[in-house]
Short mmCIF file of C-alpha atoms in Angstrom, two decimals:
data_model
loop_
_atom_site.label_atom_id
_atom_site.label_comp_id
_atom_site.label_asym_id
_atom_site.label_seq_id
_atom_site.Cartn_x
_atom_site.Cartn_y
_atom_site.Cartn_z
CA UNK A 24 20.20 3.96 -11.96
CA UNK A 25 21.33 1.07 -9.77
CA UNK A 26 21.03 -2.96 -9.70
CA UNK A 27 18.15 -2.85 -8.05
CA UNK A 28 16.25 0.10 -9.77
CA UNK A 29 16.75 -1.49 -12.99
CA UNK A 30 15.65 -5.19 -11.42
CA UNK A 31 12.59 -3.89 -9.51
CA UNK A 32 11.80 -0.41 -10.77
CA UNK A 33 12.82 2.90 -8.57
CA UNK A 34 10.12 2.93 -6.02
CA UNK A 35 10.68 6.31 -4.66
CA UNK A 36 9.21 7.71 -8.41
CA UNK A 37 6.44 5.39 -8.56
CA UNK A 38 5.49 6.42 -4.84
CA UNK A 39 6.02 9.81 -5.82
CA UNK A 40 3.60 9.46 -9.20
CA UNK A 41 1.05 7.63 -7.05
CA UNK A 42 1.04 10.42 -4.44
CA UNK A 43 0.71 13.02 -6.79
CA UNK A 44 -2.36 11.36 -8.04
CA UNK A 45 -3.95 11.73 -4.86
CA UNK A 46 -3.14 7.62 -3.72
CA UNK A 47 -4.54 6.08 -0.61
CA UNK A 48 -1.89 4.11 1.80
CA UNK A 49 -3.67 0.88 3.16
CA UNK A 50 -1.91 -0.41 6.29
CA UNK A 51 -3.15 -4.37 5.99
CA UNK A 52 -1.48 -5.34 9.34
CA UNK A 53 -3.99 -6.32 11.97
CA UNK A 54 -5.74 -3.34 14.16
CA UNK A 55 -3.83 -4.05 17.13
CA UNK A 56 -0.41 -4.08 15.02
CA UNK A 57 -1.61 -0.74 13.13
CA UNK A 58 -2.38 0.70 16.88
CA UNK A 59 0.53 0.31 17.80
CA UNK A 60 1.96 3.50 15.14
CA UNK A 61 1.59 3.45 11.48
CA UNK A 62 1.61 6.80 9.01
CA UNK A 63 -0.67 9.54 9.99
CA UNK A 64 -3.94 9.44 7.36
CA UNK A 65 -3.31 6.28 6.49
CA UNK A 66 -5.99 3.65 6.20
CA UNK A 67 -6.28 0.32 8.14
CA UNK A 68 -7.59 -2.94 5.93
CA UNK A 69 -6.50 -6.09 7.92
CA UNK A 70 -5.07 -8.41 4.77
CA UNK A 71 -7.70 -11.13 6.14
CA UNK A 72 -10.42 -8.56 5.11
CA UNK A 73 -8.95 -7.80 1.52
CA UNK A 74 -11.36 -9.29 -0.52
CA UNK A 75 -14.16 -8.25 1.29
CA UNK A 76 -13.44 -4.09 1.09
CA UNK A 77 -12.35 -4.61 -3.10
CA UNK A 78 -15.77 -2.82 -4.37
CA UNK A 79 -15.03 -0.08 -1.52
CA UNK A 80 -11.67 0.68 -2.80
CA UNK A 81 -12.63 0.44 -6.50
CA UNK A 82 -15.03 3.33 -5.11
CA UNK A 83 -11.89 5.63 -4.17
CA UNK A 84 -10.91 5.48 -7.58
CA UNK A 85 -7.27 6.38 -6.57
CA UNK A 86 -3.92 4.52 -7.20
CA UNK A 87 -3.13 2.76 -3.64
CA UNK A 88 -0.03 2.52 -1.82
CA UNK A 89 0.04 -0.70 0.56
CA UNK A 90 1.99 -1.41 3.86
CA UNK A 91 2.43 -3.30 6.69
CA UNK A 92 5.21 -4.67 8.74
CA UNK A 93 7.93 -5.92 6.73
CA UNK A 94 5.97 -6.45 2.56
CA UNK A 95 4.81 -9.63 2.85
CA UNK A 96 1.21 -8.96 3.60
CA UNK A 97 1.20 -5.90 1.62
CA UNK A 98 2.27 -7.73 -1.43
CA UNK A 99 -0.21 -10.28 -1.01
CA UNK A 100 -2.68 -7.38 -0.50
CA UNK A 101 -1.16 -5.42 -3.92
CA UNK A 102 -1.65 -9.00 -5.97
CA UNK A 103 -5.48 -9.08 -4.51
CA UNK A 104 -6.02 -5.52 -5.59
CA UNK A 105 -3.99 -5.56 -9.04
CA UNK A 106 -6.33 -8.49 -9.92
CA UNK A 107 -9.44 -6.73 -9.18
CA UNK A 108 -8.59 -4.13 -11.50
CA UNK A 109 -6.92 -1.76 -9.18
CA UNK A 110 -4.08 0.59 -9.57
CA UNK A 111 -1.77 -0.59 -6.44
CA UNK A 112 1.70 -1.15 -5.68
CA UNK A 113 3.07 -2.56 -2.45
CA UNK A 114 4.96 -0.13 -0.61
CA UNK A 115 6.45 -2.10 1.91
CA UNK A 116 6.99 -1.69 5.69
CA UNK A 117 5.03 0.86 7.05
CA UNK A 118 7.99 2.83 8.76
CA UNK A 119 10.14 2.72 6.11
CA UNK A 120 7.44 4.24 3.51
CA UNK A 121 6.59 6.58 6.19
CA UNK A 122 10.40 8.25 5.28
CA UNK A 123 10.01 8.20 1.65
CA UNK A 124 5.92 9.87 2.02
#
């Protein structure tokens, strides 16, 4: 286990636990951003809409995986969800999680 497992957590397992659970990615970058390429399957919330699409995703009832560019906006996005009573974790930039799916 390295620094940063033990700091943050290994996120290739949790990605791996939330995938085998059947989880949902959210790609929160803006339409024309998610146009652009983002992972096959994957669903697009634009972070500005968040709040309004929480008693959707409680619907799912699924863990979800978030994304965007670079983490910011997903992370805001995981915060909005974790305090709605979703499972989510922030995954990070969409291309990167796209190698670890």
């Amino acid at each position: 286990m390295g620094l940063l497992d033990f700091l943050f957590g290994n996120k290739g397992a949790k990605i791996n636990d939330f995938k085998s659970r059947g989880a949902i990615i959210v790609d929160v970058r803006s339409k024309a951003e998610y146009e652009g390429g983002a992972i096959p399957g994957s669903k697009n919330i634009p972070l500005q809409t968040i709040n309004s699409k929480v008693s959707e995703i409680k619907k799912w009832n699924k863990p979800v995986i978030l994304c965007c560019a670079s983490g910011m906006r997903s992370g805001s996005a995981t915060a909005v969800l974790k305090s709605n009573g979703i499972e989510a974790m922030n995954g990070g930039g969409w291309f990167s999680l796209s190698k670890k799916l």
